[in-house]
Coordinates of N, CA, C and O in Angstrom, one line a residue:
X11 N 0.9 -1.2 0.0 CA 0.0 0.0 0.0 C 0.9 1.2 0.0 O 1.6 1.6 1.0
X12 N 0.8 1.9 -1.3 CA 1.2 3.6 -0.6 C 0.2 4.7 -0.8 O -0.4 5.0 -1.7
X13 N 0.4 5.2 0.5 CA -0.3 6.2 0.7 C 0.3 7.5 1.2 O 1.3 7.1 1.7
X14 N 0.0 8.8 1.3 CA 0.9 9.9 2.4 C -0.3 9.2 3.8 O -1.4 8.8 3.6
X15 N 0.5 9.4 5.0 CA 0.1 9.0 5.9 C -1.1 9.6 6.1 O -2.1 9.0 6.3
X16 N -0.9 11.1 6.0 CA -2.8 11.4 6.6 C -3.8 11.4 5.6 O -4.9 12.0 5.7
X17 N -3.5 10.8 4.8 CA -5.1 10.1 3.6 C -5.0 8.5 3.8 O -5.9 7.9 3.2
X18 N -4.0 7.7 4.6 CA -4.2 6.2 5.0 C -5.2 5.8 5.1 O -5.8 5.9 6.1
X19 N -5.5 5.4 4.4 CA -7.0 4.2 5.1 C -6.6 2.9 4.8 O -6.5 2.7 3.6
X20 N -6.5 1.9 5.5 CA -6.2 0.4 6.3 C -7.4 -0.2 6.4 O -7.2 -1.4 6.6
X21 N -8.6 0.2 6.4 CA -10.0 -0.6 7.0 C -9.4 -1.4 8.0 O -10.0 -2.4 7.8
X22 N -8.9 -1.6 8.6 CA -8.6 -2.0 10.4 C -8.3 -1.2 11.4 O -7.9 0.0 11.0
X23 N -8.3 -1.3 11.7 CA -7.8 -0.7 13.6 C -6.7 -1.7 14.3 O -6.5 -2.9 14.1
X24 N -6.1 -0.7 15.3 CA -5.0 -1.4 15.8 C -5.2 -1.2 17.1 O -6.0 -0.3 17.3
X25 N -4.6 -1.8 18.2 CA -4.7 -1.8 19.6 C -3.9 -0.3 20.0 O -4.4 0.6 20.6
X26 N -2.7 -0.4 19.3 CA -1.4 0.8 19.3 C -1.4 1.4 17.9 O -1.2 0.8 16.9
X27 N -1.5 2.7 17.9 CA -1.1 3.3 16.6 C -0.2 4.4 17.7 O -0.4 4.9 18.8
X28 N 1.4 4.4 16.4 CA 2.3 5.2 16.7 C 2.6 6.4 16.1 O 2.7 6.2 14.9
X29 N 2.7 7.9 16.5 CA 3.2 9.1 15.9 C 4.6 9.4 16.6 O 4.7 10.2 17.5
X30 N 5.6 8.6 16.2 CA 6.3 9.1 16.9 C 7.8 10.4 15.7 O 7.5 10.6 14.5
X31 N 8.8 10.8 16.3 CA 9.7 11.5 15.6 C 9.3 13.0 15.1 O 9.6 13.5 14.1
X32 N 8.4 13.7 16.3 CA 8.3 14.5 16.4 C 7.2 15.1 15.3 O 7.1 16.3 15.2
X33 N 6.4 14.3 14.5 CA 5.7 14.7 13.0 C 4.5 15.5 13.4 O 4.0 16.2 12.6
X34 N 3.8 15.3 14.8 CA 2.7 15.9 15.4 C 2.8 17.7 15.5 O 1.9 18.5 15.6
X35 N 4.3 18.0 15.3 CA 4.9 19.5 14.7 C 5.3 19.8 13.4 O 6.4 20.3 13.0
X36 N 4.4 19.5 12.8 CA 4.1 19.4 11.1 C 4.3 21.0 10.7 O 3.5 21.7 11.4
X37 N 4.9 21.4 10.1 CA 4.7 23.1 9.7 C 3.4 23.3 9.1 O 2.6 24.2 9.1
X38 N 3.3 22.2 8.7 CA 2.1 22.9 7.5 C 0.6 22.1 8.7 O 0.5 20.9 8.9
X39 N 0.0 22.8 9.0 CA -1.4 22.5 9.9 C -2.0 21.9 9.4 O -2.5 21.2 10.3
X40 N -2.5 21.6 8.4 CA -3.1 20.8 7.1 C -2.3 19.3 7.6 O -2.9 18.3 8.1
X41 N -1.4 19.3 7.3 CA -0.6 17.7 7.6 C -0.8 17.2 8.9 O -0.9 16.0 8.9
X42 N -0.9 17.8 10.2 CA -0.6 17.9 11.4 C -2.2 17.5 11.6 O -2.5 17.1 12.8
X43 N -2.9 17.5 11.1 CA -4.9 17.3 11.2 C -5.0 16.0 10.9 O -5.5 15.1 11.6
X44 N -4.3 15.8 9.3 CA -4.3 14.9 8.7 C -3.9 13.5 9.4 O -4.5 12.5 9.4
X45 N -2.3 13.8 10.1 CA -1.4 12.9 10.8 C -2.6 12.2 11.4 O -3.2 11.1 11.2
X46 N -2.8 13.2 12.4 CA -3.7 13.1 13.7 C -4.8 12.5 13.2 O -4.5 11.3 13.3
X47 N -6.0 12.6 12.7 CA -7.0 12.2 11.9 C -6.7 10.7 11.7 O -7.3 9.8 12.2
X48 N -5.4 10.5 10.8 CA -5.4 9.3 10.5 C -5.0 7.8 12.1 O -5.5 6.7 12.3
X49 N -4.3 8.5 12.6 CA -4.3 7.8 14.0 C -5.8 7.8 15.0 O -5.8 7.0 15.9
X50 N -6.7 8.6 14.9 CA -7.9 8.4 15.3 C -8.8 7.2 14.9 O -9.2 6.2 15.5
X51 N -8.7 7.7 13.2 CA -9.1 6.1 12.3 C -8.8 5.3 12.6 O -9.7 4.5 12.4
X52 N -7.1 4.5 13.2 CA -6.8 3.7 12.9 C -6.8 3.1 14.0 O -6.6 1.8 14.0
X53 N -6.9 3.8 15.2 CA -6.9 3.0 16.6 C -8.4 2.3 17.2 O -9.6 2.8 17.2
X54 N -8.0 1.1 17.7 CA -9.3 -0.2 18.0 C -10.0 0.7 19.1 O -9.4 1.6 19.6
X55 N -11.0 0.4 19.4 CA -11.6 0.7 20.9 C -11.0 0.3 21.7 O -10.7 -0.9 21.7
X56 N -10.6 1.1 22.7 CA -9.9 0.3 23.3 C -8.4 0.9 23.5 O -7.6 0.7 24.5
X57 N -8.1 1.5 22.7 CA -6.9 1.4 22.2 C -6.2 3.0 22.5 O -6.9 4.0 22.7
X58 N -4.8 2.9 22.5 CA -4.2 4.1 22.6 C -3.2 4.6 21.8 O -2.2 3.8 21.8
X59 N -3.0 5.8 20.9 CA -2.7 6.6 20.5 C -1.5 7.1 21.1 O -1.5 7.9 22.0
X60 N 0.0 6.5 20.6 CA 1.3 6.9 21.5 C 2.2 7.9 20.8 O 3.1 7.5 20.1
X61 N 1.8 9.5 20.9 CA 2.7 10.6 20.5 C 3.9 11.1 20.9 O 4.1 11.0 22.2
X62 N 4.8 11.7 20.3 CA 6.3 12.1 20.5 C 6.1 13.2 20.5 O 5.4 13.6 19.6
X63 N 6.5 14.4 21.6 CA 5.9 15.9 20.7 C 7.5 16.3 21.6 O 8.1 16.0 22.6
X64 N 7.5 17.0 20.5 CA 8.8 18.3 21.3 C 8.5 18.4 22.6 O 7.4 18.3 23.1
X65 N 9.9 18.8 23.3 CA 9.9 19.6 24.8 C 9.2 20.8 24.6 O 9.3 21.1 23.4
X66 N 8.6 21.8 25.4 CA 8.3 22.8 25.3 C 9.7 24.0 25.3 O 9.6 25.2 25.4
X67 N 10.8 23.4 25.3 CA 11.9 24.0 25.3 C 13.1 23.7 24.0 O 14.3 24.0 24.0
X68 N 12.5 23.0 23.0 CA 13.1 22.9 21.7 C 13.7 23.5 20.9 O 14.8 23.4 20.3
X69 N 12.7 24.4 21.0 CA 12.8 26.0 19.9 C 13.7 27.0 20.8 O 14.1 28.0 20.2
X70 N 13.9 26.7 22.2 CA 14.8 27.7 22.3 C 15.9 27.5 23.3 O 16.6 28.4 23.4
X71 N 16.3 26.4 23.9 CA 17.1 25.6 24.4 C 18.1 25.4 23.6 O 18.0 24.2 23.2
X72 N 19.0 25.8 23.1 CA 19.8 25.5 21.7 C 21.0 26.2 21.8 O 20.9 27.3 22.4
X73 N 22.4 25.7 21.3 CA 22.2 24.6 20.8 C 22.0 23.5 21.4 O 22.5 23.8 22.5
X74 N 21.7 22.2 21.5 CA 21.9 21.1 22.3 C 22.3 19.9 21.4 O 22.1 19.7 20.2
X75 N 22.8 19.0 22.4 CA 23.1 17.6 21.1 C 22.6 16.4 22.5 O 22.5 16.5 23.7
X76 N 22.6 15.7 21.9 CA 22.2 13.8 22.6 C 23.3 13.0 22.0 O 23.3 12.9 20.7
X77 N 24.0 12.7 22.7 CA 24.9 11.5 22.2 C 24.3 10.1 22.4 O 23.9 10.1 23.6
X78 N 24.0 8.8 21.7 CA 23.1 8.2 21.7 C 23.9 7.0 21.6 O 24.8 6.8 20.8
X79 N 23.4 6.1 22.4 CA 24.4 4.4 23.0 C 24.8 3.9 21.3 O 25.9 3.5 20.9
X80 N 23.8 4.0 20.5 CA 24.8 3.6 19.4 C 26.0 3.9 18.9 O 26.8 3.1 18.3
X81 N 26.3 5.3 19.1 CA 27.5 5.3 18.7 C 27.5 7.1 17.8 O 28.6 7.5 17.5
X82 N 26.1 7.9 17.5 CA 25.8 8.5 17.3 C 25.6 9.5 17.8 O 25.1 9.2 18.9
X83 N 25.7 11.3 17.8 CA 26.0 12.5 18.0 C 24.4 13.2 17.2 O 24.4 13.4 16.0
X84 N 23.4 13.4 17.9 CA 22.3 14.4 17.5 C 22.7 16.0 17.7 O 22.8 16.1 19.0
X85 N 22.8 17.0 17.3 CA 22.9 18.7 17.6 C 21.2 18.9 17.2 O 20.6 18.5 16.2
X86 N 21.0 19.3 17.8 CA 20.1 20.7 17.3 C 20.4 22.3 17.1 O 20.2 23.0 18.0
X87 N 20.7 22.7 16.1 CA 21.8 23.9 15.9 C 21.2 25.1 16.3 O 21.7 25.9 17.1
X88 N 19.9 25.3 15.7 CA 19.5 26.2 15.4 C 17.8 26.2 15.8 O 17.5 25.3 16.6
X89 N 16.6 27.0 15.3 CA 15.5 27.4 15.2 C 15.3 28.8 15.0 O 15.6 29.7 15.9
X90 N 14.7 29.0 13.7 CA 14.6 30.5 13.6 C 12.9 30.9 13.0 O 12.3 30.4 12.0
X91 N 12.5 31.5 13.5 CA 11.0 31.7 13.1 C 11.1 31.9 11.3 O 11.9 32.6 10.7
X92 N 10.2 31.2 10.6 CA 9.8 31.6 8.9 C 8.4 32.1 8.8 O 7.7 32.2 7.8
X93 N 8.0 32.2 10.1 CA 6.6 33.1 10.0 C 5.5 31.8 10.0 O 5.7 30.6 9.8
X94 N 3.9 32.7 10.5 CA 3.1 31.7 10.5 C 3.1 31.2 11.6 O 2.1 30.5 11.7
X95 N 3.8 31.2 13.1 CA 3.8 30.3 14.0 C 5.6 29.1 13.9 O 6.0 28.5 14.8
X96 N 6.0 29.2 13.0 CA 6.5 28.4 12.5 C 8.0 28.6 12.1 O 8.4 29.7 11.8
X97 N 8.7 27.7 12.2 CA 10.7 27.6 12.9 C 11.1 26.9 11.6 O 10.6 26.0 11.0
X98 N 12.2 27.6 11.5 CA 13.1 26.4 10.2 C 14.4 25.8 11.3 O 15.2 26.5 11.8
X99 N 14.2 24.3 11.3 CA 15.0 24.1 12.4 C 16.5 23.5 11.6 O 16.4 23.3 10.4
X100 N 17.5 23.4 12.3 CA 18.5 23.0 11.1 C 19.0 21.9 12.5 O 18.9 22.1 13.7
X101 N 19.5 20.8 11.9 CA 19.9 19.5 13.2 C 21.2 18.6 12.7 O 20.9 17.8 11.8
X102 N 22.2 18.6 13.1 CA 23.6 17.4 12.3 C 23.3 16.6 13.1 O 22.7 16.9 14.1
X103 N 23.7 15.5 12.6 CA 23.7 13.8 12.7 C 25.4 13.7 12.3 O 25.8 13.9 11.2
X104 N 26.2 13.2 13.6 CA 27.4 12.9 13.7 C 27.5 11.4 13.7 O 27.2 10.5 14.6
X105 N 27.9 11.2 12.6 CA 28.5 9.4 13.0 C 30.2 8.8 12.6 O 30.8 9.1 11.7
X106 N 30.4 8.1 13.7 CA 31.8 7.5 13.2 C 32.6 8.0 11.8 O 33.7 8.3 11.8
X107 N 31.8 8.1 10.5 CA 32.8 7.9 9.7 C 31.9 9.2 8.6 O 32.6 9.8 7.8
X108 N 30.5 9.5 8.9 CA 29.9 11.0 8.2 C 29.2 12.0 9.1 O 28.9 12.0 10.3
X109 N 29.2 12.6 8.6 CA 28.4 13.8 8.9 C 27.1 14.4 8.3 O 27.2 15.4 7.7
X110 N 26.3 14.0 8.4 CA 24.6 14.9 7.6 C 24.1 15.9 8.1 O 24.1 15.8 9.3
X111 N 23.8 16.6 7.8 CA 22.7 17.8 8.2 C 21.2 17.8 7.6 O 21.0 17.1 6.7
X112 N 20.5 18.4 8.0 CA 18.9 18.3 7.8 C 18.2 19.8 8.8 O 18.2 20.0 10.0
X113 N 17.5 20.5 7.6 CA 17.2 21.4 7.9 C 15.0 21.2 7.4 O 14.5 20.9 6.3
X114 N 14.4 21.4 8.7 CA 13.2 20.9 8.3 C 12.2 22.2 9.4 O 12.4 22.9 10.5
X115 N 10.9 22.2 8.5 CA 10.2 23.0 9.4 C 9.1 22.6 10.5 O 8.5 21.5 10.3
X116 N 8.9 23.4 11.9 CA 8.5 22.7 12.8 C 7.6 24.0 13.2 O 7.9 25.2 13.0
X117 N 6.1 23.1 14.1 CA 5.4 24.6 14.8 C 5.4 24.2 16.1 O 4.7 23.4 16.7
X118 N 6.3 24.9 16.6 CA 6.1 24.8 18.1 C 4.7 24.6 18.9 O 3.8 25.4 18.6
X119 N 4.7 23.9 19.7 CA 3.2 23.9 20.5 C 3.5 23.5 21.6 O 4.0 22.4 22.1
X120 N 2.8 24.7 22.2 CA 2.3 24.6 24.3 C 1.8 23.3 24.3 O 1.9 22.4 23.4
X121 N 1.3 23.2 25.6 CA 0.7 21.8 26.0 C -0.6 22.0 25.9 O -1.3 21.0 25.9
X122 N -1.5 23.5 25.8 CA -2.7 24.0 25.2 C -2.9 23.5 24.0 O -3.9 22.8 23.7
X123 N -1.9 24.0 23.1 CA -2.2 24.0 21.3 C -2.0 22.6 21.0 O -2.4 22.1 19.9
X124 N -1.5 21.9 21.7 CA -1.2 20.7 21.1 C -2.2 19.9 22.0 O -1.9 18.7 21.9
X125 N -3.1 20.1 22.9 CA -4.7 19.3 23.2 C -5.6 19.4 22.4 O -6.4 18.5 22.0
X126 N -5.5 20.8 22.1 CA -6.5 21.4 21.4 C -6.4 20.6 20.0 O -7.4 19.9 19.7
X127 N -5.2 20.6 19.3 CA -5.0 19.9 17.9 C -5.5 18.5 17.9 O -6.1 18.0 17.0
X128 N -5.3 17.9 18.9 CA -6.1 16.4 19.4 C -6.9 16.1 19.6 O -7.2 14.9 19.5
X129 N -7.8 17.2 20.1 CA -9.4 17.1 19.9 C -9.7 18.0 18.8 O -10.8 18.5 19.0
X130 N -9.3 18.4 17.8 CA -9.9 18.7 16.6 C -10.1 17.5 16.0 O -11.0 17.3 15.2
X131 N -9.0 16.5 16.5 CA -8.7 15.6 15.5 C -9.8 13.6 16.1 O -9.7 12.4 15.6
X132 N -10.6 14.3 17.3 CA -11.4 13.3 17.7 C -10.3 12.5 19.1 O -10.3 11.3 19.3
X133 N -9.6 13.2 19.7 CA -8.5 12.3 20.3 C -8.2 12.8 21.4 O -8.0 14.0 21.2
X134 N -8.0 12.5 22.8 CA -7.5 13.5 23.9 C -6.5 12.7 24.6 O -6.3 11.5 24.6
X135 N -5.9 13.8 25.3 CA -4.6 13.1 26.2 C -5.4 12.3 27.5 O -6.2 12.8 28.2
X136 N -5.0 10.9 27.6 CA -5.3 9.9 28.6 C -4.1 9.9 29.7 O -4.2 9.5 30.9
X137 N -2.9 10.4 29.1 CA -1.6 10.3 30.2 C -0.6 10.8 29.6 O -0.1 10.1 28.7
X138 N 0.1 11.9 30.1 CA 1.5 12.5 30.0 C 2.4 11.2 30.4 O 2.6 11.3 31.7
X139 N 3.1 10.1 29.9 CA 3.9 9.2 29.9 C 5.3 9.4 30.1 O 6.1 8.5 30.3
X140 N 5.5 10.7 30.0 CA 7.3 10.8 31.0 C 6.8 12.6 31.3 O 6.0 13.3 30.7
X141 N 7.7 13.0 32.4 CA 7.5 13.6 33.1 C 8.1 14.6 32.3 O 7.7 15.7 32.8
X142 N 8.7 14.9 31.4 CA 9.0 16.3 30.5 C 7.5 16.2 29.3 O 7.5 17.2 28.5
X143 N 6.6 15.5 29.1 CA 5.3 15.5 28.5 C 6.1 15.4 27.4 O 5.4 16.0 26.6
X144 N 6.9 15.1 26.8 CA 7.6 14.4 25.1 C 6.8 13.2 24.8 O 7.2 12.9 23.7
X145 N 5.7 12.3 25.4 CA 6.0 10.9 25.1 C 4.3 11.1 25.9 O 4.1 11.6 27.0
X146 N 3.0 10.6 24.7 CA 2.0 11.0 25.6 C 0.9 9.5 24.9 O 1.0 8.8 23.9
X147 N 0.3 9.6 25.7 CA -0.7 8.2 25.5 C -2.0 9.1 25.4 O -2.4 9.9 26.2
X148 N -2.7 8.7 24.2 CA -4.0 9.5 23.9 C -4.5 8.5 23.4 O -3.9 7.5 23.0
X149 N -6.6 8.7 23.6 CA -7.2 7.9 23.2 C -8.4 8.9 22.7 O -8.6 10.1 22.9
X150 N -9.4 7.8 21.8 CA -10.6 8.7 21.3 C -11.1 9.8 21.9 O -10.6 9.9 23.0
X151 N -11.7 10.7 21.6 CA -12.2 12.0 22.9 C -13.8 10.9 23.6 O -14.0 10.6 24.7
X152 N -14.4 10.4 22.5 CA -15.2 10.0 23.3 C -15.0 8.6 24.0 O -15.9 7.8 24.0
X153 N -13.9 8.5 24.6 CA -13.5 7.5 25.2 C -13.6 7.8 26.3 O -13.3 8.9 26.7
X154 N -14.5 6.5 27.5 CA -14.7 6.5 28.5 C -13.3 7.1 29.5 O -12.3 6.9 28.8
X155 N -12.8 7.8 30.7 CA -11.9 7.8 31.5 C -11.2 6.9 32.1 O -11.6 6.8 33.3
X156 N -10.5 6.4 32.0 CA -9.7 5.4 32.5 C -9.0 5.6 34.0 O -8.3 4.7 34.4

Protein backbone atom coordinates (compact mmCIF):
# COMPACT_ATOMS: atom_id res chain seq x y z
CA UNK A 1 0.00 0.00 0.00
CA UNK A 2 1.21 3.56 -0.58
CA UNK A 3 -0.26 6.23 0.67
CA UNK A 4 0.85 9.89 2.38
CA UNK A 5 0.07 8.98 5.90
CA UNK A 6 -2.79 11.44 6.63
CA UNK A 7 -5.07 10.14 3.62
CA UNK A 8 -4.16 6.23 5.02
CA UNK A 9 -6.98 4.16 5.10
CA UNK A 10 -6.21 0.40 6.32
CA UNK A 11 -10.01 -0.55 6.99
CA UNK A 12 -8.61 -1.99 10.44
CA UNK A 13 -7.79 -0.67 13.57
CA UNK A 14 -4.98 -1.44 15.82
CA UNK A 15 -4.66 -1.83 19.60
CA UNK A 16 -1.43 0.75 19.34
CA UNK A 17 -1.06 3.32 16.55
CA UNK A 18 2.30 5.21 16.74
CA UNK A 19 3.19 9.06 15.91
CA UNK A 20 6.34 9.10 16.91
CA UNK A 21 9.74 11.47 15.62
CA UNK A 22 8.32 14.46 16.44
CA UNK A 23 5.70 14.73 12.96
CA UNK A 24 2.65 15.92 15.35
CA UNK A 25 4.92 19.48 14.71
CA UNK A 26 4.15 19.35 11.11
CA UNK A 27 4.69 23.11 9.73
CA UNK A 28 2.14 22.92 7.53
CA UNK A 29 -1.39 22.55 9.86
CA UNK A 30 -3.14 20.84 7.12
CA UNK A 31 -0.55 17.68 7.60
CA UNK A 32 -0.59 17.85 11.41
CA UNK A 33 -4.91 17.35 11.21
CA UNK A 34 -4.31 14.88 8.70
CA UNK A 35 -1.37 12.92 10.76
CA UNK A 36 -3.65 13.10 13.71
CA UNK A 37 -7.04 12.23 11.86
CA UNK A 38 -5.41 9.26 10.50
CA UNK A 39 -4.26 7.80 13.96
CA UNK A 40 -7.87 8.41 15.28
CA UNK A 41 -9.06 6.15 12.34
CA UNK A 42 -6.81 3.66 12.92
CA UNK A 43 -6.87 2.98 16.60
CA UNK A 44 -9.28 -0.17 18.01
CA UNK A 45 -11.57 0.73 20.90
CA UNK A 46 -9.88 0.33 23.32
CA UNK A 47 -6.93 1.38 22.19
CA UNK A 48 -4.17 4.12 22.61
CA UNK A 49 -2.74 6.63 20.46
CA UNK A 50 1.29 6.91 21.48
CA UNK A 51 2.68 10.60 20.48
CA UNK A 52 6.25 12.08 20.46
CA UNK A 53 5.91 15.90 20.70
CA UNK A 54 8.81 18.29 21.27
CA UNK A 55 9.89 19.55 24.82
CA UNK A 56 8.32 22.81 25.32
CA UNK A 57 11.92 24.04 25.29
CA UNK A 58 13.07 22.89 21.68
CA UNK A 59 12.81 26.04 19.92
CA UNK A 60 14.76 27.75 22.35
CA UNK A 61 17.14 25.55 24.40
CA UNK A 62 19.78 25.51 21.72
CA UNK A 63 22.16 24.59 20.81
CA UNK A 64 21.95 21.12 22.33
CA UNK A 65 23.05 17.61 21.10
CA UNK A 66 22.18 13.77 22.60
CA UNK A 67 24.91 11.46 22.20
CA UNK A 68 23.13 8.20 21.65
CA UNK A 69 24.38 4.37 23.04
CA UNK A 70 24.77 3.61 19.37
CA UNK A 71 27.55 5.35 18.74
CA UNK A 72 25.79 8.51 17.28
CA UNK A 73 26.03 12.55 17.97
CA UNK A 74 22.30 14.36 17.45
CA UNK A 75 22.88 18.67 17.58
CA UNK A 76 20.09 20.72 17.34
CA UNK A 77 21.79 23.90 15.86
CA UNK A 78 19.49 26.22 15.41
CA UNK A 79 15.48 27.43 15.16
CA UNK A 80 14.63 30.51 13.57
CA UNK A 81 10.98 31.69 13.07
CA UNK A 82 9.82 31.57 8.86
CA UNK A 83 6.59 33.09 10.00
CA UNK A 84 3.10 31.70 10.50
CA UNK A 85 3.84 30.31 13.98
CA UNK A 86 6.50 28.38 12.51
CA UNK A 87 10.69 27.59 12.90
CA UNK A 88 13.07 26.37 10.23
CA UNK A 89 15.03 24.12 12.44
CA UNK A 90 18.48 22.97 11.09
CA UNK A 91 19.94 19.52 13.22
CA UNK A 92 23.63 17.39 12.32
CA UNK A 93 23.74 13.83 12.68
CA UNK A 94 27.39 12.93 13.68
CA UNK A 95 28.49 9.38 12.98
CA UNK A 96 31.83 7.51 13.19
CA UNK A 97 32.79 7.94 9.67
CA UNK A 98 29.89 10.97 8.21
CA UNK A 99 28.36 13.83 8.86
CA UNK A 100 24.58 14.86 7.56
CA UNK A 101 22.70 17.83 8.20
CA UNK A 102 18.86 18.33 7.81
CA UNK A 103 17.15 21.43 7.86
CA UNK A 104 13.22 20.94 8.34
CA UNK A 105 10.18 23.03 9.43
CA UNK A 106 8.47 22.66 12.82
CA UNK A 107 5.36 24.65 14.80
CA UNK A 108 6.13 24.76 18.09
CA UNK A 109 3.21 23.90 20.49
CA UNK A 110 2.26 24.59 24.27
CA UNK A 111 0.74 21.83 26.00
CA UNK A 112 -2.71 24.05 25.16
CA UNK A 113 -2.23 24.02 21.25
CA UNK A 114 -1.17 20.69 21.09
CA UNK A 115 -4.69 19.31 23.17
CA UNK A 116 -6.50 21.42 21.40
CA UNK A 117 -5.03 19.88 17.93
CA UNK A 118 -6.06 16.39 19.39
CA UNK A 119 -9.35 17.09 19.89
CA UNK A 120 -9.87 18.68 16.63
CA UNK A 121 -8.72 15.55 15.50
CA UNK A 122 -11.40 13.35 17.74
CA UNK A 123 -8.51 12.34 20.30
CA UNK A 124 -7.50 13.50 23.92
CA UNK A 125 -4.57 13.11 26.15
CA UNK A 126 -5.34 9.88 28.60
CA UNK A 127 -1.64 10.34 30.20
CA UNK A 128 1.52 12.52 29.99
CA UNK A 129 3.92 9.18 29.92
CA UNK A 130 7.27 10.76 30.97
CA UNK A 131 7.46 13.63 33.11
CA UNK A 132 9.00 16.25 30.50
CA UNK A 133 5.30 15.51 28.49
CA UNK A 134 7.61 14.40 25.06
CA UNK A 135 5.96 10.85 25.09
CA UNK A 136 2.00 11.00 25.55
CA UNK A 137 -0.70 8.15 25.46
CA UNK A 138 -3.97 9.49 23.93
CA UNK A 139 -7.16 7.88 23.16
CA UNK A 140 -10.59 8.67 21.29
CA UNK A 141 -12.25 12.04 22.95
CA UNK A 142 -15.19 9.98 23.28
CA UNK A 143 -13.45 7.47 25.20
CA UNK A 144 -14.71 6.49 28.47
CA UNK A 145 -11.92 7.75 31.54
CA UNK A 146 -9.68 5.38 32.45
Amino acid sequence: LCSPIEALELDETFDVVMLASFLVHAGDMGVRRGLLRACARHVAPGGYVLIQREGEDYHTDLPRERVDPRGFTVRIVSSQPVGNGVDSVRAEYEFPDATWTQTFQARPLSKEQFEEALAAAGLRVDRYLTEDRTWVRAVPADAAAR
